[in-house]
mmCIF file of C-alpha atoms in Angstrom:
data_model
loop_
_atom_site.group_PDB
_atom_site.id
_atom_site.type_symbol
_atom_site.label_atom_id
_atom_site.label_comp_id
_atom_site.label_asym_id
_atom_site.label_seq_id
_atom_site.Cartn_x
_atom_site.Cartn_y
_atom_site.Cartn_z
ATOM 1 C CA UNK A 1 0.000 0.000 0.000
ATOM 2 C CA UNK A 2 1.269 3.399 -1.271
ATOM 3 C CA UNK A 3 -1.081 5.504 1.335
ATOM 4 C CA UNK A 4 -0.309 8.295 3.510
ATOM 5 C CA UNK A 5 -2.985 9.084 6.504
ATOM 6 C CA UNK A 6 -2.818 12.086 7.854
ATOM 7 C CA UNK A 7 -4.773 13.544 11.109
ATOM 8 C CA UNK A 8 -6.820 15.464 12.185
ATOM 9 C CA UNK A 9 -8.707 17.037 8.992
ATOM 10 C CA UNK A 10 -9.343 20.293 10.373
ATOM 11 C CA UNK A 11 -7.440 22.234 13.118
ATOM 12 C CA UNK A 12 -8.067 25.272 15.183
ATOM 13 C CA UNK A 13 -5.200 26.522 17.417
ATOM 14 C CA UNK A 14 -5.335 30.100 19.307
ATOM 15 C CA UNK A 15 -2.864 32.781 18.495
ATOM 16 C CA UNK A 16 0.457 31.792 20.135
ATOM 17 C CA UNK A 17 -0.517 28.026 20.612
ATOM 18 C CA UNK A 18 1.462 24.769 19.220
ATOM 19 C CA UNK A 19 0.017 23.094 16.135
ATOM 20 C CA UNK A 20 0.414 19.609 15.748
ATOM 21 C CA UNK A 21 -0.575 17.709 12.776
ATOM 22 C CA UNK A 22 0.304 13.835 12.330
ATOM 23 C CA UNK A 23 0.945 11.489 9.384
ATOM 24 C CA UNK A 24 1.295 7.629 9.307
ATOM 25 C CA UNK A 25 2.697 5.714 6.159
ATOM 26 C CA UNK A 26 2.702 1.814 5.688
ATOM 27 C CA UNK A 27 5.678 1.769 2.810
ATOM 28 C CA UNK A 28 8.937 1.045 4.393
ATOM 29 C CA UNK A 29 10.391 2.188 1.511
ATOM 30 C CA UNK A 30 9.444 5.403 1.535
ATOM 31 C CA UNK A 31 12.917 7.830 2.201
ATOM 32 C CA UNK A 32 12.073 11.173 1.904
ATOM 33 C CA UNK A 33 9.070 12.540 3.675
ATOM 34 C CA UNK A 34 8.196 16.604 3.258
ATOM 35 C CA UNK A 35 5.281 18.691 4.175
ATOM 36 C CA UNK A 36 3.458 21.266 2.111
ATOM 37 C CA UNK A 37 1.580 24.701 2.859
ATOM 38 C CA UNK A 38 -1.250 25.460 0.356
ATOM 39 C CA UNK A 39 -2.966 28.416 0.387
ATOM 40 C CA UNK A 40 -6.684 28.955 -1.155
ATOM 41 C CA UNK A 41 -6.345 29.058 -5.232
ATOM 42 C CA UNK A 42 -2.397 28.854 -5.001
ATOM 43 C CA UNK A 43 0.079 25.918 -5.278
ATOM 44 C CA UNK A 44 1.440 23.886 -2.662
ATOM 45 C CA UNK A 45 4.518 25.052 -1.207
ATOM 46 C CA UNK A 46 7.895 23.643 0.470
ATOM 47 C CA UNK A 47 7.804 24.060 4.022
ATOM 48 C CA UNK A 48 10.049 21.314 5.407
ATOM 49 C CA UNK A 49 11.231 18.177 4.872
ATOM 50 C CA UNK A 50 13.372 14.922 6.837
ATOM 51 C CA UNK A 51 14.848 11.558 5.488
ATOM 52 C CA UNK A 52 14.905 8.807 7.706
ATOM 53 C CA UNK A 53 18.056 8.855 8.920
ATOM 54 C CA UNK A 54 17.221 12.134 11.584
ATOM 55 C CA UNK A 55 14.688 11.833 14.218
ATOM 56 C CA UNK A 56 13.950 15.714 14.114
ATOM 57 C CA UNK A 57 14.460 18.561 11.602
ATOM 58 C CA UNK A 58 13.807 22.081 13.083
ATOM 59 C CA UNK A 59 13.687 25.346 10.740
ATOM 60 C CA UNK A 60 12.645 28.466 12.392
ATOM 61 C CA UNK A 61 8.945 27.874 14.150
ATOM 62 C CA UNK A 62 8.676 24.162 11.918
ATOM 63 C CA UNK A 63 9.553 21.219 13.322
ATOM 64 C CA UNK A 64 9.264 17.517 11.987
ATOM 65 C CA UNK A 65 9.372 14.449 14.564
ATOM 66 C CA UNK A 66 10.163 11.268 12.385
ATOM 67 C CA UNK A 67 9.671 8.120 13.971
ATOM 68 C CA UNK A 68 10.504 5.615 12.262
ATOM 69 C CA UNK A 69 9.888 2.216 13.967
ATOM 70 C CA UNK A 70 6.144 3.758 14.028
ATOM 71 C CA UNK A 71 6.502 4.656 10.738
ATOM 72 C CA UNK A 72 4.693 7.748 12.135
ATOM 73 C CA UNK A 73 5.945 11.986 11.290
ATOM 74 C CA UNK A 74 4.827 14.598 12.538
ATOM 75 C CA UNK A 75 4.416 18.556 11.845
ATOM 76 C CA UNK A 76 4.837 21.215 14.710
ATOM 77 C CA UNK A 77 4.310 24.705 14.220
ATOM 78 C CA UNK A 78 4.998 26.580 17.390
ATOM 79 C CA UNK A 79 3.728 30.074 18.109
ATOM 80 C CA UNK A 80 1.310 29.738 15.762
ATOM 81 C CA UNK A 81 -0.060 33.201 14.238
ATOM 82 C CA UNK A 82 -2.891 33.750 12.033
ATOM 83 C CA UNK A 83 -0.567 33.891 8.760
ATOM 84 C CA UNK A 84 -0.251 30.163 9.280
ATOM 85 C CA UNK A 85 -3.819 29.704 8.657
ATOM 86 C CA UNK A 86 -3.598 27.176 5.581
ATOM 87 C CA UNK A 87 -3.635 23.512 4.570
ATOM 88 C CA UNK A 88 -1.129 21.578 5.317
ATOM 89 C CA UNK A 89 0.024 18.333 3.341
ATOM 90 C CA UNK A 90 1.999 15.603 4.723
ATOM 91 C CA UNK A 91 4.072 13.599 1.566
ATOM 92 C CA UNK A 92 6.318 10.689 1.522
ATOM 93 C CA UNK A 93 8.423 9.669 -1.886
ATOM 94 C CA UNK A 94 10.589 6.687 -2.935
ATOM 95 C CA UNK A 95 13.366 7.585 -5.227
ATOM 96 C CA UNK A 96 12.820 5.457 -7.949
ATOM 97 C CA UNK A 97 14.307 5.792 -11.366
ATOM 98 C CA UNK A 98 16.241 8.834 -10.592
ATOM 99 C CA UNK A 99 12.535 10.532 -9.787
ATOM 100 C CA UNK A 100 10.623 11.333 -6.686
ATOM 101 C CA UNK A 101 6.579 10.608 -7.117
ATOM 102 C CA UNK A 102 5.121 12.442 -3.856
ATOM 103 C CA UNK A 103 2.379 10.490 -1.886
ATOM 104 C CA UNK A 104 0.308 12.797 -0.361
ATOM 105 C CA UNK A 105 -2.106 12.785 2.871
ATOM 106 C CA UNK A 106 -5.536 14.273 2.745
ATOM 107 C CA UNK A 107 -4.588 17.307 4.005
ATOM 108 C CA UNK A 108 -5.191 18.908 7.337
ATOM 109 C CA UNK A 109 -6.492 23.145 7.268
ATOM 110 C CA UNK A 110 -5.258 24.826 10.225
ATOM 111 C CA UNK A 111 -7.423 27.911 11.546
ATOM 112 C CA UNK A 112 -5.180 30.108 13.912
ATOM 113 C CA UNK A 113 -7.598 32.251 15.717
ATOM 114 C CA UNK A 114 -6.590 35.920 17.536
ATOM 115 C CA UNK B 1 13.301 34.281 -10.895
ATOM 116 C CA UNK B 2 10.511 33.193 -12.085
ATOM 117 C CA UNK B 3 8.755 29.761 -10.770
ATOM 118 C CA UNK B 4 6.465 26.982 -12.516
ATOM 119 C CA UNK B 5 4.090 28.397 -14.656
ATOM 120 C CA UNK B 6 0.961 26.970 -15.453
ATOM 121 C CA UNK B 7 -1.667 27.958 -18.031
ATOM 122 C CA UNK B 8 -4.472 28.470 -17.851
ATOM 123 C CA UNK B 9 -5.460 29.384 -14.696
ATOM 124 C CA UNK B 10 -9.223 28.171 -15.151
ATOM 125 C CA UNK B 11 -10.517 26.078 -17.727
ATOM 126 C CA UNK B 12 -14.045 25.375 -18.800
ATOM 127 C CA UNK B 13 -14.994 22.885 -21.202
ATOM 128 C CA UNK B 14 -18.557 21.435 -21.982
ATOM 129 C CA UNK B 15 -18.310 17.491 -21.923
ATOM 130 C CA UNK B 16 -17.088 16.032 -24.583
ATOM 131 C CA UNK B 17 -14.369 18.353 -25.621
ATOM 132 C CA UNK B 18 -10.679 18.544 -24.942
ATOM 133 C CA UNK B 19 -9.074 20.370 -22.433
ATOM 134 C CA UNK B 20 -5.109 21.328 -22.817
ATOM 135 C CA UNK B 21 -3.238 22.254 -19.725
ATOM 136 C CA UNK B 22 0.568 23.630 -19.959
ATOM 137 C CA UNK B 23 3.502 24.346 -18.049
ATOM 138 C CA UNK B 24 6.379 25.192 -18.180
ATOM 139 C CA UNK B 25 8.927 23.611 -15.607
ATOM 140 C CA UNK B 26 11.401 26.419 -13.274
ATOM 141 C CA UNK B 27 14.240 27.356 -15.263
ATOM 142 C CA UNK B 28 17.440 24.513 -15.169
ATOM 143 C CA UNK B 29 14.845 22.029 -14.181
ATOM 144 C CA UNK B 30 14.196 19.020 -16.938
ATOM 145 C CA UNK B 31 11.976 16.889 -14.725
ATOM 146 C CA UNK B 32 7.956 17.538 -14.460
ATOM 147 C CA UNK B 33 5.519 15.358 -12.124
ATOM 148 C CA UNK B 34 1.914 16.290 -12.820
ATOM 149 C CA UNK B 35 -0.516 15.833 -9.723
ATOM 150 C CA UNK B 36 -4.735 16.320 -9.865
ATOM 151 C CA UNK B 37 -6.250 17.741 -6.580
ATOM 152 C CA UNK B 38 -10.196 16.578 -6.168
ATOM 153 C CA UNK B 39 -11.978 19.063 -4.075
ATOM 154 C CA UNK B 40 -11.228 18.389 -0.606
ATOM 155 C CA UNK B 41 -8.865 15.915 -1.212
ATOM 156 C CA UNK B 42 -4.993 15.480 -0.898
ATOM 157 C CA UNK B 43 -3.195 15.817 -4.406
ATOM 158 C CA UNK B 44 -2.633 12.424 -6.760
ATOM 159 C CA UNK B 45 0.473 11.780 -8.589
ATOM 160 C CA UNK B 46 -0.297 11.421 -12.204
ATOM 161 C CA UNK B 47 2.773 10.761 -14.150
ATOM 162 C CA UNK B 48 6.219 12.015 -13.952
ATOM 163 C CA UNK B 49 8.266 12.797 -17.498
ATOM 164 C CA UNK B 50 11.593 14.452 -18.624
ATOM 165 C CA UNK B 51 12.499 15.799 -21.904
ATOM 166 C CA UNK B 52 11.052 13.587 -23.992
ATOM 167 C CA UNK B 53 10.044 11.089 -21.949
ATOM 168 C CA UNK B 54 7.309 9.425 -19.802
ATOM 169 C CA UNK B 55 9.397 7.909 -16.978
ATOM 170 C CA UNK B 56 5.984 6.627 -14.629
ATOM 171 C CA UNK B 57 2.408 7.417 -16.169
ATOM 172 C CA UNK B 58 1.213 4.509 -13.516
ATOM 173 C CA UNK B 59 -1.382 7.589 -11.805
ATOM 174 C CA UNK B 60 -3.198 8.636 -15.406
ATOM 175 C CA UNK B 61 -5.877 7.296 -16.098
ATOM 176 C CA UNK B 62 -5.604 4.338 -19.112
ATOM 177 C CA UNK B 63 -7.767 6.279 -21.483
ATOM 178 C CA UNK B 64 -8.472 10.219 -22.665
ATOM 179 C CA UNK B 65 -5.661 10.919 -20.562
ATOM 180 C CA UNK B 66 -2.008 11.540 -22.229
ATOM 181 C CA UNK B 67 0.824 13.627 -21.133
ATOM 182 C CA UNK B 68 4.260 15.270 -23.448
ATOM 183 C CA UNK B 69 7.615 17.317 -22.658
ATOM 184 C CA UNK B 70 9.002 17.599 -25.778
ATOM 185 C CA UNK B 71 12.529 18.681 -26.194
ATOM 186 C CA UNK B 72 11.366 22.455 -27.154
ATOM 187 C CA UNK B 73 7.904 23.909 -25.028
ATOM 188 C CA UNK B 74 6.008 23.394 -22.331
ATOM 189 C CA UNK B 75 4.604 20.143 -20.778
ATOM 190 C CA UNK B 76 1.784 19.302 -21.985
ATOM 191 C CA UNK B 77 -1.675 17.430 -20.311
ATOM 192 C CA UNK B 78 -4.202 16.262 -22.640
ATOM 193 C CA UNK B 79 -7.318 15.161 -21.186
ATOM 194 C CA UNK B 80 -9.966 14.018 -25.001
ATOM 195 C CA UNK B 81 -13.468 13.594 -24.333
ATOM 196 C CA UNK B 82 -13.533 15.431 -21.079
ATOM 197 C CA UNK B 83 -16.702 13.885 -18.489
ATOM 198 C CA UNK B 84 -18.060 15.309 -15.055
ATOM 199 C CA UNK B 85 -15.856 13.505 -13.086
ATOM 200 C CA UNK B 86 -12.395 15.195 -14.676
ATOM 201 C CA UNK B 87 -13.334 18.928 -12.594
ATOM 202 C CA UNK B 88 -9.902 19.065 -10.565
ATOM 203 C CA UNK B 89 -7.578 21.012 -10.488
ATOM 204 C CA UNK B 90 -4.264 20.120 -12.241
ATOM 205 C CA UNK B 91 -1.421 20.858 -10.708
ATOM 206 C CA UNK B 92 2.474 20.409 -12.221
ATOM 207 C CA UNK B 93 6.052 20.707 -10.208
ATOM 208 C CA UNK B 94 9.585 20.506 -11.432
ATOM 209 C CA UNK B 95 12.277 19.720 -10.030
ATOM 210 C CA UNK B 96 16.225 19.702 -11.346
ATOM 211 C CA UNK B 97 16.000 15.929 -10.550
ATOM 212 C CA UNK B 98 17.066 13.152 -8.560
ATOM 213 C CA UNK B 99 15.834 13.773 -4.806
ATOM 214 C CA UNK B 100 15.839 17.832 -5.442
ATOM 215 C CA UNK B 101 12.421 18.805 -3.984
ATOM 216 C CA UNK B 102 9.369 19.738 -6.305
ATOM 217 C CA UNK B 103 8.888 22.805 -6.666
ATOM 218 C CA UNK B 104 5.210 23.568 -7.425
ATOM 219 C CA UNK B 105 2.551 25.955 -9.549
ATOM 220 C CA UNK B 106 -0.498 27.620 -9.085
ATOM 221 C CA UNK B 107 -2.386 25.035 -10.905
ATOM 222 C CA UNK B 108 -5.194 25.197 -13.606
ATOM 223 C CA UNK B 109 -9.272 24.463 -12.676
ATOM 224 C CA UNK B 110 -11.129 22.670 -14.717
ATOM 225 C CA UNK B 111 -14.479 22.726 -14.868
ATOM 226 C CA UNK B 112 -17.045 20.564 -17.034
ATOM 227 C CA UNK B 113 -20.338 21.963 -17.427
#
């Protein structure tokens, strides 16, 4: 199975608060594993990513816990402001054939209220 | 600098017809993965292709569905035939290759009315 299943669909987080969002993949093979902003009528957009080999990847307020005897990663957004309001996609990829096919989650939209 | 460009933006076709979505891959970058987003929904690889040629079409659809990067131009998705069921929208990243993330664009809507 090729899925990724991300929780919870919908998120609202107050103005300063931690946002957590978790994904859970079944393909051992997967190796690279990024997450994705997308804002209404735009494109989805790079925020972070991790390989297996690190447990956690931190870049500014994003952090990614990796996990993977769970096979379980996870997206934390710390002082969470209202710019952050968005959907967030979790993705895993096998590199295959020199390319890198994203498998997506369903997506989680994050409401940070004032 | 500019980013992935796709075109249109919004597409509406009446069922039956074609519908013809481009882009054109970040500059240096010779690898394109096209991806359809259902409403509420997470995207869906389609197929992945460099100049020239399909690499993994194992996401599109068997039939009305093709995809081309020809050595000149922009990527091409060709959807014949169009039905209901094909409103998504359709979006296309690049990427310079190898494990070099995918960089993303705006994406075209299609509607059938």
């Amino acid at each position: 199975q090729q899925q990724v299943k991300q929780s919870p669909q919908s998120l609202i987080v107050q103005k300063g608060g931690i946002s957590i969002i978790n994904c859970a993949y079944e393909n051992t093979a997967f190796d690279y594993f990024p997450w994705y902003q997308q804002f209404p009528g735009k494109g989805p957009a790079l925020l972070i990513a991790i390989r297996p080999d690190v447990s956690e990847k931190k870049e500014g307020r994003f952090t990614i816990s990796f996990n993977k005897s769970a096979k379980q990663f996870s997206l934390h957004i710390m002082d969470s402001q209202p710019g952050d309001s968005a959907t967030y996609f979790c993705a895993a990829s096998q590199l295959t054939g020199g390319g890198n096919k994203l498998t997506f989650g369903t997506g989680t939209q994050l409401k940070v209220e004032l | 600098n500019a980013g992935v460009m796709q075109n249109p933006r919004h597409l509406v076709r009446r069922r039956g017809q074609e519908a013809r979505l481009r882009c054109s891959p970040m500059k240096g970058h010779s690898h394109v993965y096209w991806y359809r987003q259902l409403p509420e929904e997470g995207l869906k690889f389609m197929v992945y292709l460099q100049k020239e040629n399909i690499i993994d079409e194992s996401g599109m659809p068997k039939e009305r569905f093709s995809a081309e990067f020809p050595k000149e131009g922009p990527s091409i998705l060709r959807i014949q035939q169009v039905v209901r069921g094909d409103s998504a929208a359709y979006f296309c990243a690049s990427s310079p290759g190898g494990s070099q993330p995918q960089h993303f664009g705006d994406g075209t809507r299609l509607s059938i009315l």
